[in-house]
Amino acid sequence: MVFAVGIMDAMGRAEDYDRLLQATVRYAELTLPAMDRELADLRALQADRLFVAQDYPAAQALRELVLRARRAAKPVDDAALADALSDLEITLSLQGNYAAALPYATEAVAVARRLGRPALLADALWREGRVLLEAGRNTDAETRLREADLLNARGGAERRAARVLALDQLAVALFEQRRVREARDVAVLALALSREVDGERGERTLALIGDIATFDRDLGELERAETALRQAVAIAEASPKASVRTRLRLYSALSSVLVSRGRAVEAVRMLGDLTGAIGALDEAEQRDLSDLLQNYATALTEVGRLDEAEVIARRVVAIRKAALRPDDPAIGRALGALGLVLDRLDRLEDALKVQIEAANLLMGNGRDDAALARDDVFIVAVGNVATTLVKLDRLAEAKPFQELALRLARAGFPAESDDLANALNRWAQYRKAMRVCDGLAAAREAQAIWARRSGAVSPDRVVGDINLASYLRMCRGDPAEQRAYWRDAVRYLLADAGQSTDYDARARTLLRDRRIAFLGTVDANWQLGAMATPRP
């Protein structure tokens, strides 16, 4: 029966094949034992057709029957069992049911080890690593993916494409652990191999360029990230092979870099032009591109289009809650973006509710400080709660959140990162609100990080200078040092190094929205203006 169905498939007559296969399966179910190998083979073929048609629940039901038969076989055919385990894992994963998929992925690795086939084992390890990533077990995923890469590397040219896939996922596992430089190094290796396999215009090649640019952004290499992304966008736009999804992902990464460089107006204009392309995608593809929508919401927030930003930010939260596991960090990021919009709208109580939801979601069950310190999204979420409580003048309630956020930030963020600078600045502003001066060291450290990272034109650097200068004034610090920071802030605020025509507006908006006063009095503001006036 399987042979006859195969002949029809080889003839390329899809409709006849489907009819014959359905009839053959029904006949086999009536005449063969439930655990018969040939019946399992036919059900596997039928499940494949349902899978291609994206009827995943029906495919899952059949693949569960196939797996049951493979396990019951005497003797067990390990090769057939490995295929059945892999098929069921993929079907569950595509439905987002990673918790159910993981045991099958793990068993598939064990079966592949028994078979002693390096290529089969490498593929099984890659699939298990991918599922572990989706389940948030990044360290375990790294272990599996490193073993897969080692096996693929030994396989030479024949395993080059498989190695690209494993390295791509390994970079993600490292990135999720905030080992960004290691992630970049792995992605660069994957990119070199991808160029050999798929060429300069290949989908995987372009996607890896986008990933590397994201890593560069987080490492502070913004110019390098923007240059690479613009080149990739140009290639994608000129290539008929590049899908809409790939192009949108590249634009999404570029928009995040532009926002980081203080050019939110440009990012909004670019992403606004792409809204039609986003609308043309199906629902599943739109879910996959929720990062683009979140970047759009962030850019709209930065340029003050807050009502539009709130609508999109809420849409991203809804998309991710419907598609992801409840404690997925992507939901926490979406809630954080929504909280920022509500904060800018001065709806602080609403913002606090969203921020507390994000922190609770990411807390997990029984996670210790070491685990929490590796979760940058959780650290930021706690910091947001702390900041909003200070704005609401609920200083006593803010204290434990401020202390936790600073402790975790020091343990979890690189020494020269914006994230650490933000945490230090947040602590300094809290201590300033308490009218005590023991936060000056943190303010100095934050200002120094931003000064080293940001160059001459940066809203973050302006924030660091003004925060430190105003704190020094409250604590009756050295007047000359205060004037130096104010002078630097004015120079940066008025500077335009060719990076953006909207820089001044963005910097002023950022300062106003964060409620940072220049000195707090009319007289002090007059003095600040006098500093900006060139002296003969």
Short mmCIF file of C-alpha atoms in Angstrom, two decimals:
data_model
loop_
_atom_site.label_atom_id
_atom_site.label_comp_id
_atom_site.label_asym_id
_atom_site.label_seq_id
_atom_site.Cartn_x
_atom_site.Cartn_y
_atom_site.Cartn_z
CA MET A 1 0.00 0.00 0.00
CA VAL A 2 2.78 2.43 0.89
CA PHE A 3 4.51 1.59 -2.41
CA ALA A 4 1.37 2.38 -4.44
CA VAL A 5 0.87 5.69 -2.69
CA GLY A 6 4.54 6.52 -3.31
CA ILE A 7 4.13 5.91 -7.05
CA MET A 8 1.25 8.38 -7.17
CA ASP A 9 3.32 10.94 -5.27
CA ALA A 10 6.24 10.52 -7.67
CA MET A 11 3.91 11.28 -10.59
CA GLY A 12 3.28 14.73 -9.11
CA ARG A 13 -0.50 14.42 -9.11
CA ALA A 14 -1.21 16.06 -5.74
CA GLU A 15 -5.02 15.79 -5.72
CA ASP A 16 -5.00 12.16 -6.81
CA TYR A 17 -2.26 11.46 -4.28
CA ASP A 18 -4.27 12.97 -1.43
CA ARG A 19 -7.42 11.04 -2.34
CA LEU A 20 -5.56 7.75 -2.69
CA LEU A 21 -3.64 8.32 0.55
CA GLN A 22 -6.81 9.07 2.51
CA ALA A 23 -8.56 5.99 1.15
CA THR A 24 -5.52 3.82 1.79
CA VAL A 25 -5.23 4.98 5.40
CA ARG A 26 -8.91 4.24 6.02
CA TYR A 27 -8.54 0.75 4.53
CA ALA A 28 -5.36 0.08 6.53
CA GLU A 29 -7.07 1.16 9.77
CA LEU A 30 -9.80 -1.41 9.10
CA THR A 31 -7.49 -4.26 8.18
CA LEU A 32 -4.22 -3.83 10.05
CA PRO A 33 -3.40 -3.93 13.79
CA ALA A 34 -3.33 -0.54 15.49
CA MET A 35 0.43 -0.66 16.06
CA ASP A 36 1.29 -2.08 12.61
CA ARG A 37 4.44 -0.62 11.02
CA GLU A 38 2.87 -0.16 7.58
CA LEU A 39 -0.13 1.65 9.08
CA ALA A 40 2.30 3.92 10.93
CA ASP A 41 4.13 4.61 7.66
CA LEU A 42 0.86 5.61 5.97
CA ARG A 43 -0.18 7.82 8.88
CA ALA A 44 3.23 9.49 8.75
CA LEU A 45 2.65 10.33 5.08
CA GLN A 46 -0.83 11.68 5.83
CA ALA A 47 0.53 13.75 8.72
CA ASP A 48 3.14 15.22 6.37
CA ARG A 49 0.40 16.41 4.01
CA LEU A 50 -1.56 17.97 6.86
CA PHE A 51 1.62 19.64 8.11
CA VAL A 52 2.30 21.17 4.71
CA ALA A 53 -1.28 22.45 4.69
CA GLN A 54 -0.55 24.02 8.12
CA ASP A 55 -3.25 21.97 9.83
CA TYR A 56 -0.95 21.41 12.79
CA PRO A 57 -3.47 20.03 15.32
CA ALA A 58 -4.53 17.30 12.89
CA ALA A 59 -0.92 16.56 12.01
CA GLN A 60 -0.08 16.37 15.71
CA ALA A 61 -2.82 13.83 16.39
CA LEU A 62 -1.54 11.54 13.64
CA ARG A 63 2.10 11.94 14.62
CA GLU A 64 1.27 10.96 18.19
CA LEU A 65 -0.22 7.72 16.83
CA VAL A 66 2.86 7.17 14.68
CA LEU A 67 5.18 7.66 17.67
CA ARG A 68 3.16 5.22 19.74
CA ALA A 69 3.56 2.60 17.02
CA ARG A 70 7.31 3.23 16.65
CA ARG A 71 7.81 2.73 20.37
CA ALA A 72 5.74 -0.46 20.37
CA ALA A 73 7.69 -2.06 17.50
CA LYS A 74 9.61 -5.25 18.29
CA PRO A 75 12.49 -4.69 17.84
CA VAL A 76 12.41 -0.89 17.93
CA ASP A 77 13.59 0.73 14.71
CA ASP A 78 15.66 3.60 16.12
CA ALA A 79 15.87 5.45 12.82
CA ALA A 80 12.08 5.44 12.42
CA LEU A 81 11.68 6.36 16.11
CA ALA A 82 14.05 9.33 15.69
CA ASP A 83 12.03 10.60 12.72
CA ALA A 84 8.76 10.25 14.64
CA LEU A 85 10.14 12.12 17.66
CA SER A 86 11.51 14.91 15.47
CA ASP A 87 8.25 15.25 13.50
CA LEU A 88 6.15 15.54 16.66
CA GLU A 89 8.55 18.02 18.28
CA ILE A 90 8.45 20.28 15.22
CA THR A 91 4.66 20.14 15.07
CA LEU A 92 4.32 21.11 18.73
CA SER A 93 6.94 23.85 18.43
CA LEU A 94 5.17 25.46 15.51
CA GLN A 95 2.08 25.68 17.70
CA GLY A 96 4.14 27.41 20.41
CA ASN A 97 3.84 24.45 22.78
CA TYR A 98 7.52 24.26 23.69
CA ALA A 99 6.96 22.68 27.09
CA ALA A 100 5.31 19.70 25.41
CA ALA A 101 7.89 19.65 22.60
CA LEU A 102 10.97 19.54 24.83
CA PRO A 103 10.71 15.90 26.09
CA TYR A 104 10.45 14.67 22.49
CA ALA A 105 13.45 16.77 21.45
CA THR A 106 15.47 15.37 24.37
CA GLU A 107 14.48 11.79 23.57
CA ALA A 108 15.40 12.33 19.93
CA VAL A 109 18.93 13.27 21.02
CA ALA A 110 19.19 10.09 23.09
CA VAL A 111 18.04 7.96 20.14
CA ALA A 112 20.50 9.71 17.81
CA ARG A 113 23.33 8.94 20.24
CA ARG A 114 22.35 5.27 20.19
CA LEU A 115 22.42 5.26 16.41
CA GLY A 116 25.91 6.76 16.38
CA ARG A 117 25.30 9.00 13.34
CA PRO A 118 27.05 12.36 13.80
CA ALA A 119 24.87 14.26 11.32
CA LEU A 120 21.65 12.92 12.84
CA LEU A 121 22.91 13.73 16.33
CA ALA A 122 23.93 17.26 15.31
CA ASP A 123 20.47 17.93 13.89
CA ALA A 124 18.79 16.53 17.00
CA LEU A 125 20.99 18.67 19.26
CA TRP A 126 20.18 21.76 17.20
CA ARG A 127 16.45 21.10 17.50
CA GLU A 128 16.70 20.50 21.25
CA GLY A 129 18.76 23.66 21.65
CA ARG A 130 16.16 25.65 19.73
CA VAL A 131 13.35 24.38 21.97
CA LEU A 132 15.40 25.06 25.11
CA LEU A 133 15.89 28.62 23.89
CA GLU A 134 12.16 29.09 23.45
CA ALA A 135 11.63 27.66 26.93
CA GLY A 136 14.02 30.25 28.38
CA ARG A 137 16.71 27.73 29.34
CA ASN A 138 19.53 29.60 27.65
CA THR A 139 22.48 27.94 29.39
CA ASP A 140 21.24 24.45 28.54
CA ALA A 141 20.57 25.60 24.98
CA GLU A 142 24.15 26.86 24.70
CA THR A 143 25.50 23.45 25.75
CA ARG A 144 23.48 21.58 23.11
CA LEU A 145 24.24 24.07 20.35
CA ARG A 146 27.98 24.04 21.02
CA GLU A 147 28.00 20.25 20.71
CA ALA A 148 25.98 20.49 17.50
CA ASP A 149 28.46 23.01 16.08
CA LEU A 150 31.40 20.78 16.95
CA LEU A 151 29.83 17.84 15.13
CA ASN A 152 28.90 19.98 12.13
CA ALA A 153 32.43 21.43 11.93
CA ARG A 154 33.82 17.90 11.79
CA GLY A 155 31.43 17.12 8.94
CA GLY A 156 33.14 19.55 6.59
CA ALA A 157 31.49 21.23 3.60
CA GLU A 158 28.49 18.88 3.62
CA ARG A 159 27.45 20.18 7.05
CA ARG A 160 28.17 23.85 6.40
CA ALA A 161 24.51 24.87 6.02
CA ALA A 162 23.55 22.98 9.18
CA ARG A 163 26.43 24.66 10.99
CA VAL A 164 25.09 28.10 10.04
CA LEU A 165 21.74 27.24 11.65
CA ALA A 166 23.36 25.98 14.86
CA LEU A 167 25.68 28.99 15.14
CA ASP A 168 22.78 31.36 14.54
CA GLN A 169 20.90 29.88 17.50
CA LEU A 170 24.06 29.75 19.61
CA ALA A 171 24.48 33.50 19.11
CA VAL A 172 20.92 34.00 20.35
CA ALA A 173 21.59 31.84 23.43
CA LEU A 174 24.65 33.93 24.28
CA PHE A 175 22.82 37.19 23.65
CA GLU A 176 20.00 36.16 25.97
CA GLN A 177 22.64 35.65 28.66
CA ARG A 178 23.91 39.19 27.94
CA ARG A 179 27.20 37.85 26.64
CA VAL A 180 26.88 40.22 23.73
CA ARG A 181 30.46 40.29 22.49
CA GLU A 182 30.60 36.48 22.43
CA ALA A 183 27.27 36.43 20.61
CA ARG A 184 28.64 38.83 18.01
CA ASP A 185 31.76 36.71 17.44
CA VAL A 186 29.63 33.61 16.87
CA ALA A 187 27.29 35.49 14.53
CA VAL A 188 30.25 36.80 12.50
CA LEU A 189 31.45 33.21 11.99
CA ALA A 190 27.94 32.18 10.98
CA LEU A 191 27.78 35.08 8.52
CA ALA A 192 31.03 34.04 6.84
CA LEU A 193 29.72 30.50 6.41
CA SER A 194 26.33 31.74 5.24
CA ARG A 195 27.96 33.79 2.50
CA GLU A 196 29.65 30.61 1.28
CA VAL A 197 26.39 28.64 1.38
CA ASP A 198 23.72 31.17 0.33
CA GLY A 199 25.71 34.05 -1.13
CA GLU A 200 25.64 37.74 -0.26
CA ARG A 201 21.91 38.07 -1.03
CA GLY A 202 20.70 34.97 0.80
CA GLU A 203 17.92 35.25 3.37
CA ARG A 204 20.04 33.81 6.15
CA THR A 205 22.95 36.09 5.24
CA LEU A 206 20.79 39.20 5.44
CA ALA A 207 19.19 38.06 8.71
CA LEU A 208 22.63 37.52 10.27
CA ILE A 209 23.73 41.01 9.22
CA GLY A 210 20.68 42.31 11.10
CA ASP A 211 21.57 40.24 14.18
CA ILE A 212 25.17 41.46 14.20
CA ALA A 213 23.99 45.06 13.90
CA THR A 214 21.74 44.52 16.92
CA PHE A 215 24.72 43.23 18.89
CA ASP A 216 26.76 46.24 17.74
CA ARG A 217 24.00 48.54 18.93
CA ASP A 218 24.08 47.01 22.39
CA LEU A 219 27.88 47.25 22.41
CA GLY A 220 27.66 50.96 21.60
CA GLU A 221 29.02 50.56 18.05
CA LEU A 222 26.14 52.54 16.55
CA GLU A 223 27.86 53.89 13.46
CA ARG A 224 29.09 50.44 12.49
CA ALA A 225 25.62 49.00 13.07
CA GLU A 226 23.92 51.64 10.94
CA THR A 227 26.40 51.28 8.08
CA ALA A 228 25.98 47.49 7.95
CA LEU A 229 22.19 47.70 8.11
CA ARG A 230 21.94 50.27 5.35
CA GLN A 231 24.06 48.07 3.13
CA ALA A 232 21.90 45.04 3.96
CA VAL A 233 18.68 46.99 3.28
CA ALA A 234 20.05 48.08 -0.10
CA ILE A 235 20.89 44.47 -0.96
CA ALA A 236 17.47 43.23 0.18
CA GLU A 237 15.59 45.91 -1.78
CA ALA A 238 17.55 45.04 -4.93
CA SER A 239 17.13 41.29 -4.54
CA PRO A 240 13.99 39.51 -5.77
CA LYS A 241 14.88 36.64 -3.44
CA ALA A 242 14.55 38.70 -0.27
CA SER A 243 11.17 38.21 1.37
CA VAL A 244 9.02 41.00 2.77
CA ARG A 245 9.64 39.55 6.22
CA THR A 246 13.43 39.77 5.84
CA ARG A 247 13.28 43.35 4.60
CA LEU A 248 11.01 44.37 7.49
CA ARG A 249 13.33 42.75 10.02
CA LEU A 250 16.25 44.76 8.64
CA TYR A 251 14.25 47.98 8.77
CA SER A 252 13.24 47.14 12.33
CA ALA A 253 16.86 46.71 13.40
CA LEU A 254 17.81 49.94 11.59
CA SER A 255 15.05 51.86 13.34
CA SER A 256 16.29 50.76 16.77
CA VAL A 257 19.79 51.98 15.88
CA LEU A 258 18.43 55.32 14.68
CA VAL A 259 16.51 55.79 17.93
CA SER A 260 19.67 54.97 19.88
CA ARG A 261 21.50 57.64 17.87
CA GLY A 262 18.89 60.28 18.72
CA ARG A 263 17.23 60.22 15.30
CA ALA A 264 13.74 59.11 16.22
CA VAL A 265 12.11 61.37 13.63
CA GLU A 266 13.92 59.51 10.87
CA ALA A 267 12.95 56.17 12.39
CA VAL A 268 9.27 57.16 12.61
CA ARG A 269 9.26 58.32 9.00
CA MET A 270 10.88 55.10 7.81
CA LEU A 271 8.62 52.75 9.77
CA GLY A 272 5.51 54.74 8.92
CA ASP A 273 6.23 54.13 5.24
CA LEU A 274 6.30 50.38 5.96
CA THR A 275 2.90 50.10 7.64
CA GLY A 276 1.29 48.94 4.39
CA ALA A 277 3.80 46.11 4.03
CA ILE A 278 3.16 45.04 7.62
CA GLY A 279 -0.60 44.97 7.02
CA ALA A 280 -0.12 42.70 4.00
CA LEU A 281 1.39 39.93 6.13
CA ASP A 282 -0.69 37.17 7.62
CA GLU A 283 -1.40 37.04 11.35
CA ALA A 284 1.44 34.62 12.14
CA GLU A 285 3.99 36.75 10.29
CA GLN A 286 2.77 39.87 12.07
CA ARG A 287 3.32 38.08 15.39
CA ASP A 288 6.87 37.26 14.33
CA LEU A 289 7.47 40.92 13.51
CA SER A 290 6.22 42.33 16.79
CA ASP A 291 9.74 43.68 17.40
CA LEU A 292 9.21 46.07 14.48
CA LEU A 293 5.94 47.29 15.96
CA GLN A 294 7.59 47.74 19.35
CA ASN A 295 10.42 49.74 17.78
CA TYR A 296 7.81 51.87 16.03
CA ALA A 297 6.05 52.53 19.34
CA THR A 298 9.38 53.49 20.94
CA ALA A 299 10.22 55.88 18.09
CA LEU A 300 6.76 57.47 18.27
CA THR A 301 7.26 57.93 21.99
CA GLU A 302 10.57 59.68 21.46
CA VAL A 303 9.04 62.21 19.04
CA GLY A 304 6.05 62.88 21.29
CA ARG A 305 3.30 61.13 19.30
CA LEU A 306 2.19 59.43 22.47
CA ASP A 307 -1.42 58.53 21.68
CA GLU A 308 -0.31 56.62 18.57
CA ALA A 309 2.52 55.04 20.52
CA GLU A 310 0.14 53.77 23.19
CA VAL A 311 -2.13 52.09 20.62
CA ILE A 312 0.79 50.25 19.02
CA ALA A 313 2.43 49.38 22.35
CA ARG A 314 -0.82 47.80 23.58
CA ARG A 315 -1.10 45.88 20.32
CA VAL A 316 2.39 44.43 20.82
CA VAL A 317 1.51 43.36 24.37
CA ALA A 318 -1.67 41.65 23.12
CA ILE A 319 0.18 39.88 20.28
CA ARG A 320 2.88 38.53 22.55
CA LYS A 321 0.55 37.47 25.35
CA ALA A 322 -1.48 35.47 22.82
CA ALA A 323 1.53 33.84 21.17
CA LEU A 324 4.16 33.30 23.88
CA ARG A 325 4.51 31.52 27.20
CA PRO A 326 3.37 33.70 30.13
CA ASP A 327 6.90 34.38 31.46
CA ASP A 328 8.56 35.05 28.09
CA PRO A 329 10.94 38.04 28.35
CA ALA A 330 9.47 39.46 25.14
CA ILE A 331 6.21 40.13 27.01
CA GLY A 332 8.20 41.91 29.72
CA ARG A 333 9.87 44.09 27.07
CA ALA A 334 6.49 44.93 25.55
CA LEU A 335 5.06 45.86 28.94
CA GLY A 336 8.13 47.99 29.59
CA ALA A 337 7.61 49.89 26.33
CA LEU A 338 3.95 50.45 27.21
CA GLY A 339 4.92 51.65 30.67
CA LEU A 340 7.28 54.20 29.10
CA VAL A 341 4.48 55.59 26.94
CA LEU A 342 2.14 55.88 29.94
CA ASP A 343 4.91 57.57 31.91
CA ARG A 344 5.39 60.14 29.15
CA LEU A 345 1.62 60.71 29.14
CA ASP A 346 1.96 61.51 32.84
CA ARG A 347 -0.38 58.64 33.70
CA LEU A 348 1.96 57.46 36.42
CA GLU A 349 -0.45 55.19 38.29
CA ASP A 350 -1.28 53.36 35.04
CA ALA A 351 2.42 53.14 34.23
CA LEU A 352 3.16 51.69 37.66
CA LYS A 353 0.53 48.95 37.23
CA VAL A 354 2.06 47.90 33.90
CA GLN A 355 5.60 47.99 35.30
CA ILE A 356 4.65 45.89 38.32
CA GLU A 357 2.98 43.38 35.98
CA ALA A 358 6.21 43.16 33.98
CA ALA A 359 8.32 42.63 37.10
CA ASN A 360 5.98 39.98 38.50
CA LEU A 361 5.82 38.21 35.15
CA LEU A 362 9.59 37.98 34.95
CA MET A 363 10.15 37.05 38.59
CA GLY A 364 9.38 33.39 37.92
CA ASN A 365 9.04 30.74 40.57
CA GLY A 366 11.85 30.50 43.08
CA ARG A 367 14.48 32.35 41.01
CA ASP A 368 17.45 33.43 43.10
CA ASP A 369 19.51 36.61 42.71
CA ALA A 370 22.04 34.88 40.48
CA ALA A 371 19.31 33.92 38.01
CA LEU A 372 17.65 37.33 38.20
CA ALA A 373 20.99 39.09 37.64
CA ARG A 374 21.23 37.32 34.28
CA ASP A 375 17.82 38.62 33.22
CA ASP A 376 18.34 42.15 31.90
CA VAL A 377 14.63 42.57 31.15
CA PHE A 378 13.76 41.85 34.79
CA ILE A 379 16.40 44.29 36.06
CA VAL A 380 15.02 47.04 33.82
CA ALA A 381 11.45 46.22 34.90
CA VAL A 382 12.36 46.56 38.59
CA GLY A 383 14.16 49.80 37.83
CA ASN A 384 11.09 51.17 36.08
CA VAL A 385 8.95 50.43 39.15
CA ALA A 386 11.52 52.16 41.35
CA THR A 387 11.63 55.25 39.12
CA THR A 388 7.86 55.64 38.95
CA LEU A 389 7.49 55.31 42.71
CA VAL A 390 9.97 58.15 43.11
CA LYS A 391 8.01 60.28 40.65
CA LEU A 392 4.88 59.59 42.69
CA ASP A 393 6.81 60.69 45.81
CA ARG A 394 6.30 57.25 47.35
CA LEU A 395 9.92 57.17 48.46
CA ALA A 396 9.60 54.63 51.27
CA GLU A 397 7.98 52.14 48.88
CA ALA A 398 10.67 52.85 46.28
CA LYS A 399 13.59 51.93 48.56
CA PRO A 400 13.55 48.09 48.21
CA PHE A 401 13.02 48.34 44.45
CA GLN A 402 15.86 50.84 44.11
CA GLU A 403 18.22 48.67 46.15
CA LEU A 404 17.31 45.50 44.26
CA ALA A 405 17.61 47.20 40.86
CA LEU A 406 21.09 48.57 41.65
CA ARG A 407 22.34 45.29 43.14
CA LEU A 408 21.18 43.26 40.16
CA ALA A 409 22.45 45.82 37.65
CA ARG A 410 25.95 45.71 39.11
CA ALA A 411 25.90 41.92 39.03
CA GLY A 412 24.28 41.53 35.62
CA PHE A 413 25.32 44.38 33.32
CA PRO A 414 28.73 45.02 31.71
CA ALA A 415 30.78 47.74 33.40
CA GLU A 416 30.53 50.17 30.46
CA SER A 417 26.91 49.54 29.48
CA ASP A 418 24.09 52.05 29.13
CA ASP A 419 21.99 49.73 31.29
CA LEU A 420 24.40 50.06 34.20
CA ALA A 421 24.63 53.82 33.72
CA ASN A 422 20.84 54.07 33.82
CA ALA A 423 20.71 52.02 37.02
CA LEU A 424 23.37 54.16 38.68
CA ASN A 425 21.64 57.36 37.62
CA ARG A 426 18.31 56.04 38.87
CA TRP A 427 19.85 55.34 42.31
CA ALA A 428 21.44 58.78 42.40
CA GLN A 429 18.15 60.49 41.59
CA TYR A 430 16.42 58.49 44.30
CA ARG A 431 18.99 59.52 46.90
CA LYS A 432 18.71 63.10 45.70
CA ALA A 433 14.92 62.94 46.15
CA MET A 434 15.61 61.73 49.69
CA ARG A 435 17.70 64.91 50.16
CA VAL A 436 20.85 62.96 51.00
CA CYS A 437 24.21 63.19 49.27
CA ASP A 438 25.41 59.60 49.41
CA GLY A 439 24.35 59.02 45.79
CA LEU A 440 26.92 61.40 44.31
CA ALA A 441 29.39 58.60 43.61
CA ALA A 442 26.75 56.73 41.59
CA ALA A 443 25.90 59.92 39.67
CA ARG A 444 29.58 60.45 38.84
CA GLU A 445 29.94 56.84 37.70
CA ALA A 446 26.87 57.08 35.44
CA GLN A 447 28.05 60.38 33.93
CA ALA A 448 31.50 58.90 33.27
CA ILE A 449 30.07 55.85 31.50
CA TRP A 450 27.89 57.98 29.25
CA ALA A 451 30.75 60.38 28.54
CA ARG A 452 33.02 57.51 27.47
CA ARG A 453 30.38 55.80 25.35
CA SER A 454 28.38 58.57 23.79
CA GLY A 455 30.70 61.01 22.06
CA ALA A 456 29.90 64.65 21.57
CA VAL A 457 26.19 64.43 20.73
CA SER A 458 24.06 62.32 23.01
CA PRO A 459 20.91 62.95 25.05
CA ASP A 460 22.18 60.39 27.57
CA ARG A 461 25.36 62.39 28.06
CA VAL A 462 23.31 65.55 28.57
CA VAL A 463 21.22 63.73 31.18
CA GLY A 464 24.34 62.57 33.00
CA ASP A 465 25.89 66.04 33.07
CA ILE A 466 22.73 67.80 34.25
CA ASN A 467 21.89 65.20 36.87
CA LEU A 468 25.36 65.40 38.37
CA ALA A 469 25.51 69.20 38.25
CA SER A 470 22.12 69.63 39.92
CA TYR A 471 23.00 67.02 42.56
CA LEU A 472 26.27 68.83 43.29
CA ARG A 473 24.36 72.07 43.70
CA MET A 474 22.02 70.49 46.24
CA CYS A 475 24.98 69.09 48.15
CA ARG A 476 26.90 72.38 47.92
CA GLY A 477 29.63 70.84 45.82
CA ASP A 478 32.49 72.66 44.11
CA PRO A 479 30.97 75.55 42.06
CA ALA A 480 33.65 75.23 39.40
CA GLU A 481 32.85 71.56 38.92
CA GLN A 482 29.14 72.37 38.69
CA ARG A 483 29.80 75.01 36.04
CA ALA A 484 31.94 72.55 34.05
CA TYR A 485 29.10 70.03 33.84
CA TRP A 486 26.53 72.70 32.98
CA ARG A 487 28.81 74.11 30.29
CA ASP A 488 29.28 70.63 28.78
CA ALA A 489 25.53 69.99 28.87
CA VAL A 490 24.79 73.23 27.02
CA ARG A 491 27.47 72.53 24.44
CA TYR A 492 26.10 69.03 23.77
CA LEU A 493 22.54 70.28 23.80
CA LEU A 494 23.24 72.91 21.16
CA ALA A 495 25.68 70.83 19.15
CA ASP A 496 24.91 69.24 15.83
CA ALA A 497 27.65 66.95 14.59
CA GLY A 498 25.73 66.12 11.44
CA GLN A 499 24.04 63.15 13.02
CA SER A 500 20.50 64.52 13.03
CA THR A 501 18.51 67.63 12.22
CA ASP A 502 16.13 66.85 15.07
CA TYR A 503 18.84 66.40 17.72
CA ASP A 504 18.15 69.60 19.68
CA ALA A 505 14.40 68.95 19.80
CA ARG A 506 14.95 65.35 20.88
CA ALA A 507 17.39 66.27 23.61
CA ARG A 508 15.19 69.04 24.99
CA THR A 509 12.13 66.77 24.88
CA LEU A 510 14.02 64.02 26.66
CA LEU A 511 15.16 66.37 29.39
CA ARG A 512 11.70 67.83 29.86
CA ASP A 513 9.95 64.48 29.87
CA ARG A 514 12.28 63.10 32.51
CA ARG A 515 11.55 66.19 34.62
CA ILE A 516 15.16 67.19 34.90
CA ALA A 517 15.41 70.87 35.86
CA PHE A 518 18.44 72.79 34.74
CA LEU A 519 19.05 74.28 38.16
CA GLY A 520 15.57 74.68 39.55
CA THR A 521 15.36 78.45 39.72
CA VAL A 522 14.89 81.31 37.24
CA ASP A 523 18.19 82.78 38.35
CA ALA A 524 20.02 79.51 37.68
CA ASN A 525 18.47 79.17 34.24
CA TRP A 526 19.63 82.68 33.46
CA GLN A 527 23.13 81.70 34.50
CA LEU A 528 22.95 78.65 32.24
CA GLY A 529 21.96 80.81 29.30
CA ALA A 530 24.86 83.12 30.04
CA MET A 531 27.26 80.18 29.92
CA ALA A 532 26.09 79.33 26.41
CA THR A 533 26.89 82.84 25.16
CA PRO A 534 30.39 83.07 23.68
CA ARG A 535 32.60 85.54 25.51
CA PRO A 536 34.77 87.97 23.61
#
